mmCIF file of C-alpha atoms and ligand atoms in Angstrom:
data_model
loop_
_atom_site.group_PDB
_atom_site.id
_atom_site.type_symbol
_atom_site.label_atom_id
_atom_site.label_comp_id
_atom_site.label_asym_id
_atom_site.label_seq_id
_atom_site.Cartn_x
_atom_site.Cartn_y
_atom_site.Cartn_z
ATOM 1 C CA MET E 183 185.802 37.910 49.158
ATOM 2 C CA THR E 184 189.453 38.189 47.403
ATOM 3 C CA ASP E 185 192.543 36.211 50.525
ATOM 4 C CA GLN E 186 195.021 37.801 50.404
ATOM 5 C CA TYR E 187 198.289 36.415 51.183
ATOM 6 C CA ALA E 188 201.866 38.329 51.153
ATOM 7 C CA VAL E 189 205.391 38.007 50.772
ATOM 8 C CA ILE E 190 207.321 39.804 53.697
ATOM 9 C CA GLY E 191 210.375 40.679 54.010
ATOM 10 C CA ASN E 192 213.391 43.002 53.273
ATOM 11 C CA PRO E 193 215.145 43.281 50.745
ATOM 12 C CA ILE E 194 211.947 42.239 48.660
ATOM 13 C CA ALA E 195 211.865 43.251 45.590
ATOM 14 C CA HIS E 196 213.591 40.829 43.444
ATOM 15 C CA SER E 197 210.594 37.949 44.910
ATOM 16 C CA LYS E 198 209.492 36.057 42.115
ATOM 17 C CA SER E 199 206.474 35.064 44.753
ATOM 18 C CA PRO E 200 203.708 36.473 43.088
ATOM 19 C CA LEU E 201 204.358 36.146 39.783
ATOM 20 C CA ILE E 202 204.004 32.570 40.625
ATOM 21 C CA HIS E 203 201.273 32.039 43.159
ATOM 22 C CA ALA E 204 199.246 34.501 39.889
ATOM 23 C CA ALA E 205 199.978 31.583 38.447
ATOM 24 C CA PHE E 206 199.303 28.535 40.617
ATOM 25 C CA ALA E 207 195.594 30.517 41.249
ATOM 26 C CA ARG E 208 195.030 30.928 37.645
ATOM 27 C CA GLU E 209 196.126 27.363 36.978
ATOM 28 C CA VAL E 210 193.447 26.204 39.897
ATOM 29 C CA GLY E 211 190.651 29.016 39.892
ATOM 30 C CA HIS E 212 191.142 30.677 42.920
ATOM 31 C CA ASP E 213 190.874 33.816 43.596
ATOM 32 C CA ILE E 214 193.762 34.636 45.648
ATOM 33 C CA SER E 215 195.776 38.120 45.745
ATOM 34 C CA TYR E 216 199.168 38.170 46.536
ATOM 35 C CA ASN E 217 201.611 41.062 46.679
ATOM 36 C CA ARG E 218 205.193 41.969 47.969
ATOM 37 C CA MET E 219 204.978 43.078 51.366
ATOM 38 C CA LEU E 220 208.867 45.423 52.636
ATOM 39 C CA VAL E 221 208.714 44.980 55.952
ATOM 40 C CA PRO E 222 211.707 47.029 58.556
ATOM 41 C CA ILE E 223 214.512 45.081 59.959
ATOM 42 C CA ASN E 224 212.345 45.718 63.450
ATOM 43 C CA GLN E 225 209.443 45.657 61.958
ATOM 44 C CA PHE E 226 208.275 42.440 61.651
ATOM 45 C CA ARG E 227 206.292 41.940 64.751
ATOM 46 C CA ALA E 228 203.757 44.826 63.868
ATOM 47 C CA ALA E 229 203.571 44.263 59.942
ATOM 48 C CA LEU E 230 202.565 40.971 60.239
ATOM 49 C CA ASP E 231 199.817 41.771 63.228
ATOM 50 C CA GLU E 232 198.032 44.308 60.362
ATOM 51 C CA PHE E 233 197.416 41.983 57.981
ATOM 52 C CA ARG E 234 196.616 39.778 59.259
ATOM 53 C CA SER E 235 194.230 42.246 61.374
ATOM 54 C CA LYS E 236 192.974 43.450 57.789
ATOM 55 C CA GLY E 237 191.796 39.710 57.119
ATOM 56 C CA ALA E 238 194.999 38.533 55.420
ATOM 57 C CA ARG E 239 194.703 34.589 54.866
ATOM 58 C CA GLY E 240 199.021 33.642 54.914
ATOM 59 C CA ALA E 241 202.447 35.170 54.061
ATOM 60 C CA ASN E 242 205.769 33.515 53.264
ATOM 61 C CA VAL E 243 208.695 34.412 54.923
ATOM 62 C CA THR E 244 211.907 35.560 53.670
ATOM 63 C CA LEU E 245 215.378 36.799 54.051
ATOM 64 C CA PRO E 246 215.494 37.701 57.914
ATOM 65 C CA PHE E 247 212.627 37.393 58.689
ATOM 66 C CA LYS E 248 212.449 33.527 58.754
ATOM 67 C CA PHE E 249 213.548 33.174 62.808
ATOM 68 C CA GLU E 250 211.119 35.163 63.940
ATOM 69 C CA ALA E 251 208.386 33.739 61.650
ATOM 70 C CA PHE E 252 209.460 30.735 63.540
ATOM 71 C CA LYS E 253 208.555 32.597 67.278
ATOM 72 C CA TYR E 254 205.429 34.839 65.352
ATOM 73 C CA ALA E 255 203.847 30.728 64.876
ATOM 74 C CA THR E 256 201.642 29.648 67.817
ATOM 75 C CA GLN E 257 201.425 26.426 66.304
ATOM 76 C CA LEU E 258 204.341 24.509 63.788
ATOM 77 C CA THR E 259 204.583 21.430 61.471
ATOM 78 C CA ASP E 260 206.866 18.523 62.779
ATOM 79 C CA ARG E 261 209.202 20.209 59.945
ATOM 80 C CA ALA E 262 209.385 23.488 60.466
ATOM 81 C CA LYS E 263 209.741 22.350 64.111
ATOM 82 C CA ALA E 264 212.737 20.780 63.034
ATOM 83 C CA SER E 265 215.016 23.555 60.856
ATOM 84 C CA GLY E 266 213.684 26.193 63.556
ATOM 85 C CA ALA E 267 212.607 28.555 60.940
ATOM 86 C CA VAL E 268 209.539 29.454 58.632
ATOM 87 C CA ASN E 269 208.999 30.319 55.531
ATOM 88 C CA VAL E 270 204.841 30.158 55.676
ATOM 89 C CA LEU E 271 201.972 30.955 58.077
ATOM 90 C CA ARG E 272 198.808 30.013 57.361
ATOM 91 C CA PHE E 273 196.375 32.812 59.191
ATOM 92 C CA ASN E 274 193.592 29.863 60.690
ATOM 93 C CA GLU E 275 190.029 30.964 61.408
ATOM 94 C CA LEU E 276 187.964 31.609 64.142
ATOM 95 C CA GLY E 277 185.213 29.756 63.959
ATOM 96 C CA ASP E 278 182.942 33.387 63.806
ATOM 97 C CA GLY E 279 184.622 34.458 60.418
ATOM 98 C CA GLN E 280 187.208 36.568 62.062
ATOM 99 C CA SER E 281 191.210 35.874 61.288
ATOM 100 C CA GLY E 282 193.555 35.473 63.705
ATOM 101 C CA ALA E 283 192.724 32.553 65.959
ATOM 102 C CA GLU E 284 195.906 30.601 65.569
ATOM 103 C CA VAL E 285 199.090 30.553 63.737
ATOM 104 C CA LEU E 286 201.110 28.283 61.779
ATOM 105 C CA GLY E 287 203.956 28.306 60.978
ATOM 106 C CA ASP E 288 205.531 25.757 58.301
ATOM 107 C CA ASN E 289 208.583 25.173 56.732
ATOM 108 C CA THR E 290 208.834 24.522 52.822
ATOM 109 C CA ASP E 291 211.835 25.371 50.956
ATOM 110 C CA GLY E 292 213.090 21.468 52.294
ATOM 111 C CA ILE E 293 211.207 19.713 50.347
ATOM 112 C CA GLY E 294 210.937 21.867 47.878
ATOM 113 C CA LEU E 295 215.800 22.550 47.542
ATOM 114 C CA THR E 296 214.989 18.172 47.489
ATOM 115 C CA ARG E 297 212.508 17.753 44.546
ATOM 116 C CA ASP E 298 214.373 19.583 42.378
ATOM 117 C CA ILE E 299 217.269 18.203 42.698
ATOM 118 C CA THR E 300 216.119 15.305 43.040
ATOM 119 C CA GLN E 301 213.492 14.962 41.053
ATOM 120 C CA ASN E 302 214.146 17.514 38.273
ATOM 121 C CA LEU E 303 217.778 17.937 37.882
ATOM 122 C CA GLY E 304 217.119 14.154 38.513
ATOM 123 C CA MET E 305 220.186 13.612 41.075
ATOM 124 C CA ALA E 306 220.764 11.745 43.778
ATOM 125 C CA LEU E 307 220.926 13.144 47.879
ATOM 126 C CA LYS E 308 221.637 8.983 48.482
ATOM 127 C CA GLY E 309 224.210 8.364 49.369
ATOM 128 C CA ALA E 310 226.275 11.500 48.903
ATOM 129 C CA ARG E 311 229.004 13.666 50.483
ATOM 130 C CA ILE E 312 226.921 17.150 50.115
ATOM 131 C CA LEU E 313 228.045 20.565 51.067
ATOM 132 C CA LEU E 314 226.322 23.840 52.713
ATOM 133 C CA ILE E 315 227.686 26.925 52.680
ATOM 134 C CA GLY E 316 225.956 29.284 54.455
ATOM 135 C CA ALA E 317 223.966 28.795 58.643
ATOM 136 C CA GLY E 318 220.638 31.185 58.024
ATOM 137 C CA GLY E 319 217.261 30.705 58.070
ATOM 138 C CA ALA E 320 217.275 28.630 54.763
ATOM 139 C CA ALA E 321 220.530 26.503 55.339
ATOM 140 C CA TYR E 322 218.526 24.933 58.571
ATOM 141 C CA GLY E 323 215.297 25.279 56.583
ATOM 142 C CA VAL E 324 216.685 22.510 54.417
ATOM 143 C CA ALA E 325 218.719 20.761 56.438
ATOM 144 C CA GLY E 326 217.034 18.310 58.339
ATOM 145 C CA ALA E 327 214.697 17.331 54.545
ATOM 146 C CA LEU E 328 218.660 16.828 53.091
ATOM 147 C CA LEU E 329 219.709 14.602 56.317
ATOM 148 C CA ASP E 330 215.872 12.538 55.473
ATOM 149 C CA GLU E 331 218.106 11.933 52.281
ATOM 150 C CA SER E 332 220.316 9.985 53.984
ATOM 151 C CA PRO E 333 223.487 11.730 52.168
ATOM 152 C CA THR E 334 226.185 10.366 53.062
ATOM 153 C CA SER E 335 227.817 13.222 55.212
ATOM 154 C CA LEU E 336 226.707 16.552 55.532
ATOM 155 C CA THR E 337 229.196 19.628 56.122
ATOM 156 C CA ILE E 338 228.376 22.850 57.007
ATOM 157 C CA THR E 339 230.269 26.092 56.809
ATOM 158 C CA ASN E 340 229.569 29.397 56.678
ATOM 159 C CA ARG E 341 231.536 32.705 57.134
ATOM 160 C CA THR E 342 230.390 33.216 60.807
ATOM 161 C CA TYR E 343 232.155 29.515 61.927
ATOM 162 C CA VAL E 344 230.617 29.439 65.305
ATOM 163 C CA LYS E 345 226.727 30.170 63.517
ATOM 164 C CA ALA E 346 227.798 26.188 60.822
ATOM 165 C CA GLN E 347 228.925 24.889 64.621
ATOM 166 C CA ALA E 348 225.448 25.552 66.082
ATOM 167 C CA LEU E 349 223.228 24.500 62.892
ATOM 168 C CA ALA E 350 225.572 20.751 62.981
ATOM 169 C CA ALA E 351 225.050 20.932 66.926
ATOM 170 C CA THR E 352 221.417 21.189 66.043
ATOM 171 C CA LEU E 353 221.481 18.628 63.429
ATOM 172 C CA SER E 354 223.532 16.439 65.072
ATOM 173 C CA SER E 355 220.764 16.856 67.858
ATOM 174 C CA LYS E 356 218.172 16.362 65.934
ATOM 175 C CA TYR E 357 218.747 13.767 63.989
ATOM 176 C CA PRO E 358 221.094 11.622 65.596
ATOM 177 C CA GLY E 359 223.447 9.058 64.263
ATOM 178 C CA SER E 360 223.749 11.994 61.110
ATOM 179 C CA ASN E 361 226.933 12.552 59.549
ATOM 180 C CA ALA E 362 226.518 16.583 59.719
ATOM 181 C CA LEU E 363 229.069 18.718 61.060
ATOM 182 C CA ALA E 364 230.932 21.564 60.375
ATOM 183 C CA ILE E 365 233.795 23.293 59.111
ATOM 184 C CA SER E 366 235.931 26.291 59.057
ATOM 185 C CA THR E 367 236.642 28.062 55.615
ATOM 186 C CA ASP E 368 239.915 27.986 55.393
ATOM 187 C CA GLU E 369 239.687 23.984 56.257
ATOM 188 C CA LEU E 370 237.928 23.283 53.261
ATOM 189 C CA ALA E 371 240.776 23.229 50.030
ATOM 190 C CA ASP E 372 240.943 20.074 49.938
ATOM 191 C CA GLN E 373 237.568 18.349 50.488
ATOM 192 C CA PRO E 374 235.648 16.266 47.537
ATOM 193 C CA PHE E 375 232.150 16.883 47.872
ATOM 194 C CA ASP E 376 229.428 15.391 45.277
ATOM 195 C CA ILE E 377 226.750 18.115 46.305
ATOM 196 C CA ILE E 378 227.702 22.226 46.730
ATOM 197 C CA ILE E 379 224.411 24.447 48.021
ATOM 198 C CA ASN E 380 225.043 27.783 48.374
ATOM 199 C CA ALA E 381 222.625 29.316 50.664
ATOM 200 C CA THR E 382 224.431 32.884 52.054
ATOM 201 C CA SER E 383 223.058 35.660 50.581
ATOM 202 C CA ALA E 384 226.508 36.765 49.357
ATOM 203 C CA SER E 385 225.674 36.618 45.756
ATOM 204 C CA MET E 386 222.877 39.058 46.400
ATOM 205 C CA THR E 387 225.125 41.478 47.122
ATOM 206 C CA GLU E 388 228.036 40.563 44.737
ATOM 207 C CA PRO E 389 228.396 43.325 42.281
ATOM 208 C CA SER E 390 230.188 41.675 39.823
ATOM 209 C CA GLY E 391 229.518 38.342 40.016
ATOM 210 C CA ASN E 392 233.942 38.845 40.815
ATOM 211 C CA GLU E 393 234.082 38.419 44.449
ATOM 212 C CA VAL E 394 236.033 36.607 46.777
ATOM 213 C CA PRO E 395 234.555 32.537 46.144
ATOM 214 C CA LEU E 396 233.299 31.020 49.065
ATOM 215 C CA VAL E 397 234.829 27.709 47.993
ATOM 216 C CA PRO E 398 238.387 26.765 46.635
ATOM 217 C CA ALA E 399 237.898 25.140 42.936
ATOM 218 C CA THR E 400 239.433 22.198 44.342
ATOM 219 C CA CYS E 401 235.754 21.414 46.663
ATOM 220 C CA PHE E 402 233.666 20.496 42.918
ATOM 221 C CA GLY E 403 234.936 16.617 41.822
ATOM 222 C CA LYS E 404 233.728 16.751 38.076
ATOM 223 C CA ALA E 405 230.138 15.208 38.557
ATOM 224 C CA SER E 406 229.614 16.965 41.515
ATOM 225 C CA LEU E 407 226.347 20.026 41.513
ATOM 226 C CA ALA E 408 226.994 23.235 42.403
ATOM 227 C CA TYR E 409 223.219 24.691 43.503
ATOM 228 C CA GLU E 410 222.957 28.097 43.930
ATOM 229 C CA MET E 411 219.980 29.317 45.486
ATOM 230 C CA MET E 412 219.424 32.266 45.097
ATOM 231 C CA TYR E 413 218.664 32.893 41.097
ATOM 232 C CA GLY E 414 217.881 35.623 38.504
ATOM 233 C CA LYS E 415 221.785 36.063 39.340
ATOM 234 C CA GLY E 416 223.131 35.334 36.377
ATOM 235 C CA GLN E 417 226.520 33.215 36.344
ATOM 236 C CA THR E 418 227.385 33.601 39.846
ATOM 237 C CA ALA E 419 231.013 33.710 41.189
ATOM 238 C CA PHE E 420 230.008 30.193 42.919
ATOM 239 C CA LEU E 421 228.686 28.993 39.565
ATOM 240 C CA GLN E 422 231.077 30.678 37.549
ATOM 241 C CA ILE E 423 233.940 28.616 39.681
ATOM 242 C CA ALA E 424 231.802 25.875 39.775
ATOM 243 C CA ALA E 425 230.936 25.490 36.211
ATOM 244 C CA GLN E 426 235.091 25.938 35.474
ATOM 245 C CA SER E 427 235.329 23.127 37.607
ATOM 246 C CA GLY E 428 234.007 20.695 35.440
ATOM 247 C CA ALA E 429 230.348 20.683 37.673
ATOM 248 C CA ARG E 430 227.146 20.903 36.681
ATOM 249 C CA THR E 431 224.881 24.021 37.508
ATOM 250 C CA ALA E 432 221.758 24.621 38.220
ATOM 251 C CA ASP E 433 220.079 27.735 40.208
ATOM 252 C CA GLY E 434 217.368 28.464 42.668
ATOM 253 C CA VAL E 435 214.179 28.584 40.462
ATOM 254 C CA GLY E 436 213.388 25.199 40.745
ATOM 255 C CA MET E 437 213.359 25.484 44.676
ATOM 256 C CA LEU E 438 211.334 28.989 44.190
ATOM 257 C CA VAL E 439 208.752 27.184 42.784
ATOM 258 C CA GLU E 440 208.797 23.747 43.974
ATOM 259 C CA GLN E 441 208.494 25.839 47.346
ATOM 260 C CA ALA E 442 205.977 27.232 46.641
ATOM 261 C CA ALA E 443 203.920 24.972 44.912
ATOM 262 C CA GLU E 444 203.483 23.129 49.118
ATOM 263 C CA ALA E 445 202.936 26.734 50.601
ATOM 264 C CA PHE E 446 199.758 27.074 48.062
ATOM 265 C CA PHE E 447 198.912 23.698 49.539
ATOM 266 C CA VAL E 448 199.791 24.232 53.006
ATOM 267 C CA TRP E 449 197.331 27.190 52.141
ATOM 268 C CA ARG E 450 194.705 26.134 49.880
ATOM 269 C CA GLY E 451 194.881 22.513 49.928
ATOM 270 C CA VAL E 452 195.522 21.602 46.201
ATOM 271 C CA LYS E 453 198.385 20.922 44.271
ATOM 272 C CA VAL E 454 199.951 22.951 40.857
ATOM 273 C CA LYS E 455 202.390 21.435 37.932
ATOM 274 C CA THR E 456 205.873 22.704 38.999
ATOM 275 C CA ALA E 457 207.421 21.585 34.874
ATOM 276 C CA PRO E 458 205.428 24.409 33.104
ATOM 277 C CA LEU E 459 206.143 26.867 35.324
ATOM 278 C CA ILE E 460 210.064 26.370 36.218
ATOM 279 C CA SER E 461 211.073 25.468 32.875
ATOM 280 C CA SER E 462 209.474 28.882 31.883
ATOM 281 C CA LEU E 463 210.872 31.274 34.835
ATOM 282 C CA LYS E 464 214.515 29.438 33.717
ATOM 283 C CA GLN E 465 214.063 30.902 29.949
ATOM 284 C CA GLY E 466 213.995 34.629 31.586
HETATM 285 P P1 NDP M 12 219.746 34.523 56.427
HETATM 286 O O1 NDP M 12 219.797 36.642 56.324
HETATM 287 O O2 NDP M 12 219.193 34.733 56.991
HETATM 288 O O3 NDP M 12 221.355 34.297 55.670
HETATM 289 C C1 NDP M 12 222.322 34.296 54.970
HETATM 290 C C2 NDP M 12 223.881 33.947 55.944
HETATM 291 O O4 NDP M 12 224.556 34.299 53.817
HETATM 292 C C3 NDP M 12 224.466 33.997 56.141
HETATM 293 O O5 NDP M 12 224.957 32.876 56.404
HETATM 294 C C4 NDP M 12 225.274 34.397 55.844
HETATM 295 O O6 NDP M 12 226.711 34.248 57.040
HETATM 296 C C5 NDP M 12 225.777 34.839 55.315
HETATM 297 N N1 NDP M 12 226.486 35.879 53.685
HETATM 298 C C6 NDP M 12 225.631 36.801 53.700
HETATM 299 N N2 NDP M 12 226.819 37.320 52.944
HETATM 300 C C7 NDP M 12 227.721 36.566 53.302
HETATM 301 C C8 NDP M 12 229.664 36.783 51.979
HETATM 302 N N3 NDP M 12 229.336 38.129 51.296
HETATM 303 N N4 NDP M 12 230.735 36.090 52.369
HETATM 304 C C9 NDP M 12 229.872 34.682 52.896
HETATM 305 N N5 NDP M 12 228.604 34.895 53.421
HETATM 306 C C10 NDP M 12 228.057 36.006 53.584
HETATM 307 O O7 NDP M 12 219.430 34.619 54.587
HETATM 308 P P2 NDP M 12 218.380 33.291 54.526
HETATM 309 O O8 NDP M 12 219.521 32.509 55.038
HETATM 310 O O9 NDP M 12 217.272 33.362 54.111
HETATM 311 O O10 NDP M 12 218.704 33.198 52.487
HETATM 312 C C11 NDP M 12 220.250 32.826 52.718
HETATM 313 C C12 NDP M 12 219.947 32.457 50.457
HETATM 314 O O11 NDP M 12 218.659 32.125 50.093
HETATM 315 C C13 NDP M 12 218.961 33.908 49.608
HETATM 316 O O12 NDP M 12 220.042 34.516 48.266
HETATM 317 C C14 NDP M 12 218.181 33.766 49.758
HETATM 318 O O13 NDP M 12 216.959 34.504 48.042
HETATM 319 C C15 NDP M 12 218.102 33.210 49.329
HETATM 320 N N6 NDP M 12 216.838 31.603 49.096
HETATM 321 C C16 NDP M 12 216.079 31.217 47.600
HETATM 322 C C17 NDP M 12 215.494 30.505 48.038
HETATM 323 C C18 NDP M 12 214.372 29.319 46.682
HETATM 324 O O14 NDP M 12 213.376 29.262 46.554
HETATM 325 N N7 NDP M 12 215.565 29.516 45.199
HETATM 326 C C19 NDP M 12 214.461 29.937 49.165
HETATM 327 C C20 NDP M 12 215.364 30.559 50.597
HETATM 328 C C21 NDP M 12 216.437 31.004 50.254
HETATM 329 P P3 NDP M 12 227.217 34.728 58.078
HETATM 330 O O15 NDP M 12 225.762 34.333 59.542
HETATM 331 O O16 NDP M 12 228.032 34.878 58.610
HETATM 332 O O17 NDP M 12 226.589 36.763 58.814
#
């Protein structure tokens, strides 16, 4: 029987995850189906219960449900515990073949991002001054993995400042000795960073790429990397201002494929190749 998976979110139409997991399954000869599942904002738990009752094997979870997925899981990996957000659910089978005894919650966003930056883009996170913009599920998912790479500092800013403060406080308690701090957007102007990561969903909705920039141009030094976690939106306002400031730019396609490969490993126990897919997705 074909093993069923899905990516669950709202919105979800833009997701390339079905294409990616179909390619992975072809590469290793696994028989899976993987679909997009649009779930109304207040129906995450009910939708997952129904999906599992049909014998599904697992799901990816995207915005805005990563914190709810954390609560839905009955078992958590260390990296999910550290991030407080879940983007991969694995439905473990009972001995009698019924699905649903345990739901393993994992988070592969962090490893996806750090692999893309260090291995695919060849940029060092160790010793870097990193600015993380955003304090939603994606920011929680990647912050711990960024600290694991021993940056000089991890500064977090967010439109709703109290959420940046809450994330920085969580990190300080989970990673004692790490240099994680929150800063309000008003205080950013004269602060230079080596790597700036946009983990907001602002670029999903910006109508023409001309929205008010998330960071002042002065934050980008010549050697900076500006990383837009969103993908498929071309030169967003964030990437435009970074490029004009002389920074190298990247969107989240590499992270998307790397986090998916790690999810595929969690579900199927096999490693897949990522470079060919990243290259073909980047070419459009
Ligand atoms: P959430 O809904 O959990 O969080 C959204 C974040 O964006 C919040 O920090 C929110 O700020 C901020 N935000 C939203 N609109 C604006 C705006 N107009 N201006 C400034 N800040 C804004 O979403 P996620 O964290 O799950 O996802 C964030 C982004 O990361 C999405 O674009 C998603 O597609 C991308 N992503 C990409 C991945 C990849 O593999 N490439 C993996 C995971 C995520 P506030 O708190 O003030 O509301």
